[in-house]
Amino acid sequence: MTLPAHHQDTQAQDHHAWGFADLALLIGSVVPSLLIAALFVKLLKPVLPSQGLLAMLSQAVLYAGILFGLYLVLRLRHHLSFWRSLGWRVPFAGMWQTALTGPVLALALSLLGYALKAPPGSQFLEKLIADRASLIAVGIFAVIFGPIFEELVFRGFAQPLLIRALGVFGGLLACSLPFALLHGPQYNWSWQHVLVLTLASFVFGLIRHRTGSTAASTLAHSGYNLTFFTALFLQRNSL
């Protein structure tokens, strides 16, 4: 029996897959990346008064450092292609349906948050978009660069490893919990928001698993963030 192309690619990736030692090395790259990002902020803060723009630039430096660490792990330890090994494949099956998944998921989870009486959204984010430059920077980062980074790291690298160790459901859940907790400070650790983010992450992971493509989960993730950011923008400008 001939498997679909994305299942063949996934099996090939599993054959030469990385392990938990590689995951530990990636986590270890976070500390030097944070230090470099902090130095970057210190150097630019006197000449860049825009808080949101500065925050996004420092975030970009942090993400670039972690991705470089991931690149080194894949290339030096396993001699793998960065994008292909992480499942970045375009086109993929069901692209149009996937594009709609993000906004639909955002609306559904908004209703769930309302039913759970979740506190108001991220005040941290609202403070970041106080000026036009910050608004543009945060929007671009939230819709494009953030989802690409998070999907490559969580769904492209960590998820296949966790699924092999814990099974599909356990792997998806184990990948979703740290994803949600990573965003917890933005919502003052509201359990309702952490739950919603865990569910959203689980859906992104399921899309990645079913399609074999991190580009697919990134598209859904971007649509999800775009929906929430648009709602925040409209609410902010209506006040």
PDB file of C-alpha atoms in Angstrom:
ATOM      1  CA  MET A   1       0.000   0.000   0.000  1.00  0.00           C
ATOM      2  CA  THR A   2       1.326   3.452  -0.925  1.00  0.00           C
ATOM      3  CA  LEU A   3       1.041   6.073   1.781  1.00  0.00           C
ATOM      4  CA  PRO A   4       0.227   9.738   1.061  1.00  0.00           C
ATOM      5  CA  ALA A   5       3.299  11.893   0.584  1.00  0.00           C
ATOM      6  CA  HIS A   6       3.001  13.658   3.919  1.00  0.00           C
ATOM      7  CA  HIS A   7       2.819  10.331   5.796  1.00  0.00           C
ATOM      8  CA  GLN A   8       5.886   9.107   3.921  1.00  0.00           C
ATOM      9  CA  ASP A   9       7.757  12.276   4.897  1.00  0.00           C
ATOM     10  CA  THR A  10       6.646  11.904   8.515  1.00  0.00           C
ATOM     11  CA  GLN A  11       7.840   8.310   8.644  1.00  0.00           C
ATOM     12  CA  ALA A  12      11.170   9.321   7.109  1.00  0.00           C
ATOM     13  CA  GLN A  13      11.520  12.029   9.740  1.00  0.00           C
ATOM     14  CA  ASP A  14      10.745   9.524  12.524  1.00  0.00           C
ATOM     15  CA  HIS A  15      13.446   7.202  11.181  1.00  0.00           C
ATOM     16  CA  HIS A  16      16.217   9.707  11.925  1.00  0.00           C
ATOM     17  CA  ALA A  17      14.410  11.598  14.678  1.00  0.00           C
ATOM     18  CA  TRP A  18      16.050  13.616  17.412  1.00  0.00           C
ATOM     19  CA  GLY A  19      15.719  12.761  21.091  1.00  0.00           C
ATOM     20  CA  PHE A  20      15.265  14.344  24.487  1.00  0.00           C
ATOM     21  CA  ALA A  21      18.958  15.221  24.679  1.00  0.00           C
ATOM     22  CA  ASP A  22      18.417  17.422  21.630  1.00  0.00           C
ATOM     23  CA  LEU A  23      15.382  18.992  23.288  1.00  0.00           C
ATOM     24  CA  ALA A  24      17.523  19.751  26.344  1.00  0.00           C
ATOM     25  CA  LEU A  25      20.126  21.422  24.129  1.00  0.00           C
ATOM     26  CA  LEU A  26      17.422  23.561  22.535  1.00  0.00           C
ATOM     27  CA  ILE A  27      16.100  24.594  25.948  1.00  0.00           C
ATOM     28  CA  GLY A  28      19.677  25.414  26.922  1.00  0.00           C
ATOM     29  CA  SER A  29      19.890  27.872  24.024  1.00  0.00           C
ATOM     30  CA  VAL A  30      17.163  29.974  25.645  1.00  0.00           C
ATOM     31  CA  VAL A  31      19.468  31.416  28.328  1.00  0.00           C
ATOM     32  CA  PRO A  32      22.140  32.912  26.020  1.00  0.00           C
ATOM     33  CA  SER A  33      19.391  34.091  23.675  1.00  0.00           C
ATOM     34  CA  LEU A  34      17.708  35.898  26.576  1.00  0.00           C
ATOM     35  CA  LEU A  35      20.990  37.545  27.547  1.00  0.00           C
ATOM     36  CA  ILE A  36      21.594  38.752  23.992  1.00  0.00           C
ATOM     37  CA  ALA A  37      18.016  40.069  23.768  1.00  0.00           C
ATOM     38  CA  ALA A  38      18.434  41.899  27.111  1.00  0.00           C
ATOM     39  CA  LEU A  39      21.663  43.512  25.879  1.00  0.00           C
ATOM     40  CA  PHE A  40      19.876  44.501  22.681  1.00  0.00           C
ATOM     41  CA  VAL A  41      17.139  46.234  24.699  1.00  0.00           C
ATOM     42  CA  LYS A  42      19.688  48.047  26.866  1.00  0.00           C
ATOM     43  CA  LEU A  43      21.487  49.406  23.806  1.00  0.00           C
ATOM     44  CA  LEU A  44      18.372  50.515  21.931  1.00  0.00           C
ATOM     45  CA  LYS A  45      16.191  51.787  24.769  1.00  0.00           C
ATOM     46  CA  PRO A  46      17.767  55.285  24.914  1.00  0.00           C
ATOM     47  CA  VAL A  47      17.186  55.863  21.174  1.00  0.00           C
ATOM     48  CA  LEU A  48      13.941  53.966  20.667  1.00  0.00           C
ATOM     49  CA  PRO A  49      11.135  55.352  22.825  1.00  0.00           C
ATOM     50  CA  SER A  50       8.422  53.133  21.310  1.00  0.00           C
ATOM     51  CA  GLN A  51       7.822  50.470  23.960  1.00  0.00           C
ATOM     52  CA  GLY A  52       5.974  48.048  21.696  1.00  0.00           C
ATOM     53  CA  LEU A  53       8.502  48.299  18.872  1.00  0.00           C
ATOM     54  CA  LEU A  54      11.384  47.778  21.291  1.00  0.00           C
ATOM     55  CA  ALA A  55       9.643  44.771  22.840  1.00  0.00           C
ATOM     56  CA  MET A  56       9.038  43.171  19.444  1.00  0.00           C
ATOM     57  CA  LEU A  57      12.610  43.777  18.284  1.00  0.00           C
ATOM     58  CA  SER A  58      13.971  42.169  21.441  1.00  0.00           C
ATOM     59  CA  GLN A  59      11.532  39.281  20.989  1.00  0.00           C
ATOM     60  CA  ALA A  60      12.784  38.856  17.437  1.00  0.00           C
ATOM     61  CA  VAL A  61      16.381  38.666  18.705  1.00  0.00           C
ATOM     62  CA  LEU A  62      15.344  36.075  21.285  1.00  0.00           C
ATOM     63  CA  TYR A  63      13.507  33.964  18.708  1.00  0.00           C
ATOM     64  CA  ALA A  64      16.383  34.234  16.234  1.00  0.00           C
ATOM     65  CA  GLY A  65      18.818  32.957  18.871  1.00  0.00           C
ATOM     66  CA  ILE A  66      16.618  29.965  19.716  1.00  0.00           C
ATOM     67  CA  LEU A  67      16.048  29.129  16.048  1.00  0.00           C
ATOM     68  CA  PHE A  68      19.782  29.311  15.441  1.00  0.00           C
ATOM     69  CA  GLY A  69      20.250  26.859  18.297  1.00  0.00           C
ATOM     70  CA  LEU A  70      17.633  24.598  16.716  1.00  0.00           C
ATOM     71  CA  TYR A  71      19.394  24.868  13.361  1.00  0.00           C
ATOM     72  CA  LEU A  72      22.692  23.814  14.936  1.00  0.00           C
ATOM     73  CA  VAL A  73      21.060  20.832  16.655  1.00  0.00           C
ATOM     74  CA  LEU A  74      19.504  19.606  13.419  1.00  0.00           C
ATOM     75  CA  ARG A  75      22.484  20.266  11.166  1.00  0.00           C
ATOM     76  CA  LEU A  76      25.445  19.405  13.388  1.00  0.00           C
ATOM     77  CA  ARG A  77      24.004  16.494  15.350  1.00  0.00           C
ATOM     78  CA  HIS A  78      21.732  14.912  12.749  1.00  0.00           C
ATOM     79  CA  HIS A  79      22.733  16.423   9.373  1.00  0.00           C
ATOM     80  CA  LEU A  80      19.113  17.300   8.631  1.00  0.00           C
ATOM     81  CA  SER A  81      17.572  19.986   6.475  1.00  0.00           C
ATOM     82  CA  PHE A  82      16.092  22.623   8.787  1.00  0.00           C
ATOM     83  CA  TRP A  83      12.770  23.299   7.060  1.00  0.00           C
ATOM     84  CA  ARG A  84      12.093  19.833   5.717  1.00  0.00           C
ATOM     85  CA  SER A  85      12.900  18.017   8.947  1.00  0.00           C
ATOM     86  CA  LEU A  86      10.538  20.320  10.842  1.00  0.00           C
ATOM     87  CA  GLY A  87       7.727  19.509   8.429  1.00  0.00           C
ATOM     88  CA  TRP A  88       7.466  22.839   6.610  1.00  0.00           C
ATOM     89  CA  ARG A  89       5.629  21.742   3.463  1.00  0.00           C
ATOM     90  CA  VAL A  90       3.599  23.888   1.080  1.00  0.00           C
ATOM     91  CA  PRO A  91       1.180  23.203  -0.462  1.00  0.00           C
ATOM     92  CA  PHE A  92      -0.576  20.792   1.854  1.00  0.00           C
ATOM     93  CA  ALA A  93      -3.936  19.060   1.786  1.00  0.00           C
ATOM     94  CA  GLY A  94      -6.918  21.199   2.808  1.00  0.00           C
ATOM     95  CA  MET A  95      -5.232  24.611   2.663  1.00  0.00           C
ATOM     96  CA  TRP A  96      -8.479  26.542   2.320  1.00  0.00           C
ATOM     97  CA  GLN A  97     -10.146  24.669   5.165  1.00  0.00           C
ATOM     98  CA  THR A  98      -7.074  25.236   7.332  1.00  0.00           C
ATOM     99  CA  ALA A  99      -7.161  28.970   6.585  1.00  0.00           C
ATOM    100  CA  LEU A 100     -10.693  29.088   7.991  1.00  0.00           C
ATOM    101  CA  THR A 101      -9.837  27.018  11.056  1.00  0.00           C
ATOM    102  CA  GLY A 102      -7.998  29.837  12.834  1.00  0.00           C
ATOM    103  CA  PRO A 103     -10.812  32.430  12.803  1.00  0.00           C
ATOM    104  CA  VAL A 104     -13.475  29.806  13.582  1.00  0.00           C
ATOM    105  CA  LEU A 105     -11.397  28.462  16.469  1.00  0.00           C
ATOM    106  CA  ALA A 106     -10.844  31.991  17.801  1.00  0.00           C
ATOM    107  CA  LEU A 107     -14.576  32.695  17.806  1.00  0.00           C
ATOM    108  CA  ALA A 108     -15.423  29.353  19.416  1.00  0.00           C
ATOM    109  CA  LEU A 109     -12.844  29.741  22.174  1.00  0.00           C
ATOM    110  CA  SER A 110     -13.938  33.336  22.761  1.00  0.00           C
ATOM    111  CA  LEU A 111     -17.416  32.008  23.510  1.00  0.00           C
ATOM    112  CA  LEU A 112     -15.893  29.396  25.816  1.00  0.00           C
ATOM    113  CA  GLY A 113     -13.906  32.091  27.626  1.00  0.00           C
ATOM    114  CA  TYR A 114     -17.085  34.139  28.029  1.00  0.00           C
ATOM    115  CA  ALA A 115     -18.932  31.120  29.409  1.00  0.00           C
ATOM    116  CA  LEU A 116     -16.091  30.499  31.879  1.00  0.00           C
ATOM    117  CA  LYS A 117     -16.206  34.194  32.919  1.00  0.00           C
ATOM    118  CA  ALA A 118     -12.622  34.791  31.877  1.00  0.00           C
ATOM    119  CA  PRO A 119     -11.198  38.167  32.975  1.00  0.00           C
ATOM    120  CA  PRO A 120     -10.575  40.855  30.340  1.00  0.00           C
ATOM    121  CA  GLY A 121      -7.938  40.155  27.697  1.00  0.00           C
ATOM    122  CA  SER A 122      -4.243  40.881  27.883  1.00  0.00           C
ATOM    123  CA  GLN A 123      -3.653  44.322  29.400  1.00  0.00           C
ATOM    124  CA  PHE A 124       0.028  43.772  28.705  1.00  0.00           C
ATOM    125  CA  LEU A 125      -0.682  43.695  24.979  1.00  0.00           C
ATOM    126  CA  GLU A 126      -2.896  46.761  25.168  1.00  0.00           C
ATOM    127  CA  LYS A 127      -0.075  48.719  26.796  1.00  0.00           C
ATOM    128  CA  LEU A 128       2.313  47.696  24.034  1.00  0.00           C
ATOM    129  CA  ILE A 129       0.196  49.169  21.237  1.00  0.00           C
ATOM    130  CA  ALA A 130       0.024  52.700  22.636  1.00  0.00           C
ATOM    131  CA  ASP A 131       1.510  54.262  19.471  1.00  0.00           C
ATOM    132  CA  ARG A 132       1.253  53.566  15.733  1.00  0.00           C
ATOM    133  CA  ALA A 133       4.762  52.090  15.369  1.00  0.00           C
ATOM    134  CA  SER A 134       4.105  49.707  18.241  1.00  0.00           C
ATOM    135  CA  LEU A 135       0.715  48.743  16.830  1.00  0.00           C
ATOM    136  CA  ILE A 136       2.238  47.819  13.468  1.00  0.00           C
ATOM    137  CA  ALA A 137       5.175  45.952  15.033  1.00  0.00           C
ATOM    138  CA  VAL A 138       2.994  43.959  17.435  1.00  0.00           C
ATOM    139  CA  GLY A 139       0.510  43.145  14.671  1.00  0.00           C
ATOM    140  CA  ILE A 140       3.180  41.856  12.295  1.00  0.00           C
ATOM    141  CA  PHE A 141       4.836  39.851  15.026  1.00  0.00           C
ATOM    142  CA  ALA A 142       1.584  38.369  16.353  1.00  0.00           C
ATOM    143  CA  VAL A 143       0.285  37.337  12.949  1.00  0.00           C
ATOM    144  CA  ILE A 144       3.465  36.330  11.102  1.00  0.00           C
ATOM    145  CA  PHE A 145       6.719  35.908  13.007  1.00  0.00           C
ATOM    146  CA  GLY A 146       5.317  34.653  16.308  1.00  0.00           C
ATOM    147  CA  PRO A 147       3.274  31.793  14.786  1.00  0.00           C
ATOM    148  CA  ILE A 148       6.137  30.731  12.513  1.00  0.00           C
ATOM    149  CA  PHE A 149       8.583  30.518  15.418  1.00  0.00           C
ATOM    150  CA  GLU A 150       6.177  28.834  17.822  1.00  0.00           C
ATOM    151  CA  GLU A 151       5.000  26.262  15.304  1.00  0.00           C
ATOM    152  CA  LEU A 152       8.537  25.337  14.232  1.00  0.00           C
ATOM    153  CA  VAL A 153       9.660  24.860  17.831  1.00  0.00           C
ATOM    154  CA  PHE A 154       6.553  23.364  19.423  1.00  0.00           C
ATOM    155  CA  ARG A 155       4.840  21.503  16.578  1.00  0.00           C
ATOM    156  CA  GLY A 156       7.825  20.970  14.278  1.00  0.00           C
ATOM    157  CA  PHE A 157      10.466  19.921  16.796  1.00  0.00           C
ATOM    158  CA  ALA A 158       8.941  19.038  20.186  1.00  0.00           C
ATOM    159  CA  GLN A 159       5.651  17.476  19.109  1.00  0.00           C
ATOM    160  CA  PRO A 160       7.003  14.519  17.048  1.00  0.00           C
ATOM    161  CA  LEU A 161       9.304  13.605  19.938  1.00  0.00           C
ATOM    162  CA  LEU A 162       6.525  13.797  22.529  1.00  0.00           C
ATOM    163  CA  ILE A 163       4.094  11.807  20.365  1.00  0.00           C
ATOM    164  CA  ARG A 164       6.648   9.021  19.977  1.00  0.00           C
ATOM    165  CA  ALA A 165       7.121   8.942  23.743  1.00  0.00           C
ATOM    166  CA  LEU A 166       3.524   9.448  24.923  1.00  0.00           C
ATOM    167  CA  GLY A 167       1.231   8.568  22.020  1.00  0.00           C
ATOM    168  CA  VAL A 168      -0.809  11.001  19.952  1.00  0.00           C
ATOM    169  CA  PHE A 169      -3.134  12.374  22.653  1.00  0.00           C
ATOM    170  CA  GLY A 170      -0.460  12.477  25.345  1.00  0.00           C
ATOM    171  CA  GLY A 171       2.069  14.047  22.998  1.00  0.00           C
ATOM    172  CA  LEU A 172      -0.333  16.729  21.810  1.00  0.00           C
ATOM    173  CA  LEU A 173      -1.313  17.546  25.395  1.00  0.00           C
ATOM    174  CA  ALA A 174       2.295  17.552  26.628  1.00  0.00           C
ATOM    175  CA  CYS A 175       3.169  19.987  23.848  1.00  0.00           C
ATOM    176  CA  SER A 176       0.123  22.190  24.451  1.00  0.00           C
ATOM    177  CA  LEU A 177       0.560  22.751  28.191  1.00  0.00           C
ATOM    178  CA  PRO A 178       3.979  24.474  28.060  1.00  0.00           C
ATOM    179  CA  PHE A 179       2.764  26.468  25.052  1.00  0.00           C
ATOM    180  CA  ALA A 180      -0.149  27.791  27.114  1.00  0.00           C
ATOM    181  CA  LEU A 181       1.976  28.404  30.214  1.00  0.00           C
ATOM    182  CA  LEU A 182       4.482  30.352  28.124  1.00  0.00           C
ATOM    183  CA  HIS A 183       1.695  32.857  27.418  1.00  0.00           C
ATOM    184  CA  GLY A 184       0.331  32.766  30.966  1.00  0.00           C
ATOM    185  CA  PRO A 185       2.051  35.953  32.225  1.00  0.00           C
ATOM    186  CA  GLN A 186       0.288  37.977  29.517  1.00  0.00           C
ATOM    187  CA  TYR A 187      -3.041  37.082  31.154  1.00  0.00           C
ATOM    188  CA  ASN A 188      -1.971  37.274  34.825  1.00  0.00           C
ATOM    189  CA  TRP A 189      -2.104  33.473  34.981  1.00  0.00           C
ATOM    190  CA  SER A 190      -5.868  33.392  34.556  1.00  0.00           C
ATOM    191  CA  TRP A 191      -6.793  29.687  34.501  1.00  0.00           C
ATOM    192  CA  GLN A 192      -9.528  30.398  31.962  1.00  0.00           C
ATOM    193  CA  HIS A 193      -7.066  31.892  29.500  1.00  0.00           C
ATOM    194  CA  VAL A 194      -4.529  29.116  30.116  1.00  0.00           C
ATOM    195  CA  LEU A 195      -7.257  26.541  29.397  1.00  0.00           C
ATOM    196  CA  VAL A 196      -8.305  28.325  26.204  1.00  0.00           C
ATOM    197  CA  LEU A 197      -4.699  28.551  25.032  1.00  0.00           C
ATOM    198  CA  THR A 198      -4.149  24.862  25.795  1.00  0.00           C
ATOM    199  CA  LEU A 199      -7.173  23.949  23.662  1.00  0.00           C
ATOM    200  CA  ALA A 200      -6.030  26.223  20.833  1.00  0.00           C
ATOM    201  CA  SER A 201      -2.545  24.708  20.944  1.00  0.00           C
ATOM    202  CA  PHE A 202      -4.024  21.208  20.935  1.00  0.00           C
ATOM    203  CA  VAL A 203      -5.931  22.025  17.736  1.00  0.00           C
ATOM    204  CA  PHE A 204      -2.786  23.451  16.095  1.00  0.00           C
ATOM    205  CA  GLY A 205      -0.955  20.275  17.050  1.00  0.00           C
ATOM    206  CA  LEU A 206      -3.731  18.101  15.672  1.00  0.00           C
ATOM    207  CA  ILE A 207      -3.570  19.987  12.366  1.00  0.00           C
ATOM    208  CA  ARG A 208       0.190  19.463  12.256  1.00  0.00           C
ATOM    209  CA  HIS A 209      -0.222  15.758  12.998  1.00  0.00           C
ATOM    210  CA  ARG A 210      -2.990  15.136  10.474  1.00  0.00           C
ATOM    211  CA  THR A 211      -1.473  17.118   7.588  1.00  0.00           C
ATOM    212  CA  GLY A 212       2.190  16.401   8.340  1.00  0.00           C
ATOM    213  CA  SER A 213       2.888  20.103   7.782  1.00  0.00           C
ATOM    214  CA  THR A 214       3.939  22.810  10.228  1.00  0.00           C
ATOM    215  CA  ALA A 215       2.996  25.316   7.526  1.00  0.00           C
ATOM    216  CA  ALA A 216      -0.602  24.124   8.007  1.00  0.00           C
ATOM    217  CA  SER A 217      -0.562  24.631  11.782  1.00  0.00           C
ATOM    218  CA  THR A 218       1.161  27.993  11.258  1.00  0.00           C
ATOM    219  CA  LEU A 219      -1.610  29.123   8.900  1.00  0.00           C
ATOM    220  CA  ALA A 220      -4.260  28.194  11.464  1.00  0.00           C
ATOM    221  CA  HIS A 221      -2.244  29.835  14.250  1.00  0.00           C
ATOM    222  CA  SER A 222      -1.834  33.048  12.220  1.00  0.00           C
ATOM    223  CA  GLY A 223      -5.558  33.195  11.456  1.00  0.00           C
ATOM    224  CA  TYR A 224      -6.327  32.656  15.133  1.00  0.00           C
ATOM    225  CA  ASN A 225      -4.036  35.492  16.233  1.00  0.00           C
ATOM    226  CA  LEU A 226      -5.243  37.768  13.430  1.00  0.00           C
ATOM    227  CA  THR A 227      -8.840  37.359  14.578  1.00  0.00           C
ATOM    228  CA  PHE A 228      -8.030  38.308  18.165  1.00  0.00           C
ATOM    229  CA  PHE A 229      -5.728  41.149  17.163  1.00  0.00           C
ATOM    230  CA  THR A 230      -8.374  42.580  14.812  1.00  0.00           C
ATOM    231  CA  ALA A 231     -10.949  42.443  17.605  1.00  0.00           C
ATOM    232  CA  LEU A 232      -8.518  44.204  19.967  1.00  0.00           C
ATOM    233  CA  PHE A 233      -7.777  46.859  17.347  1.00  0.00           C
ATOM    234  CA  LEU A 234     -11.471  47.535  16.675  1.00  0.00           C
ATOM    235  CA  GLN A 235     -12.278  47.668  20.387  1.00  0.00           C
ATOM    236  CA  ARG A 236      -9.368  50.030  21.054  1.00  0.00           C
ATOM    237  CA  ASN A 237     -10.415  52.419  18.282  1.00  0.00           C
ATOM    238  CA  SER A 238     -14.056  52.414  19.337  1.00  0.00           C
ATOM    239  CA  LEU A 239     -13.275  53.742  22.802  1.00  0.00           C
TER     240      LEU A 239
END
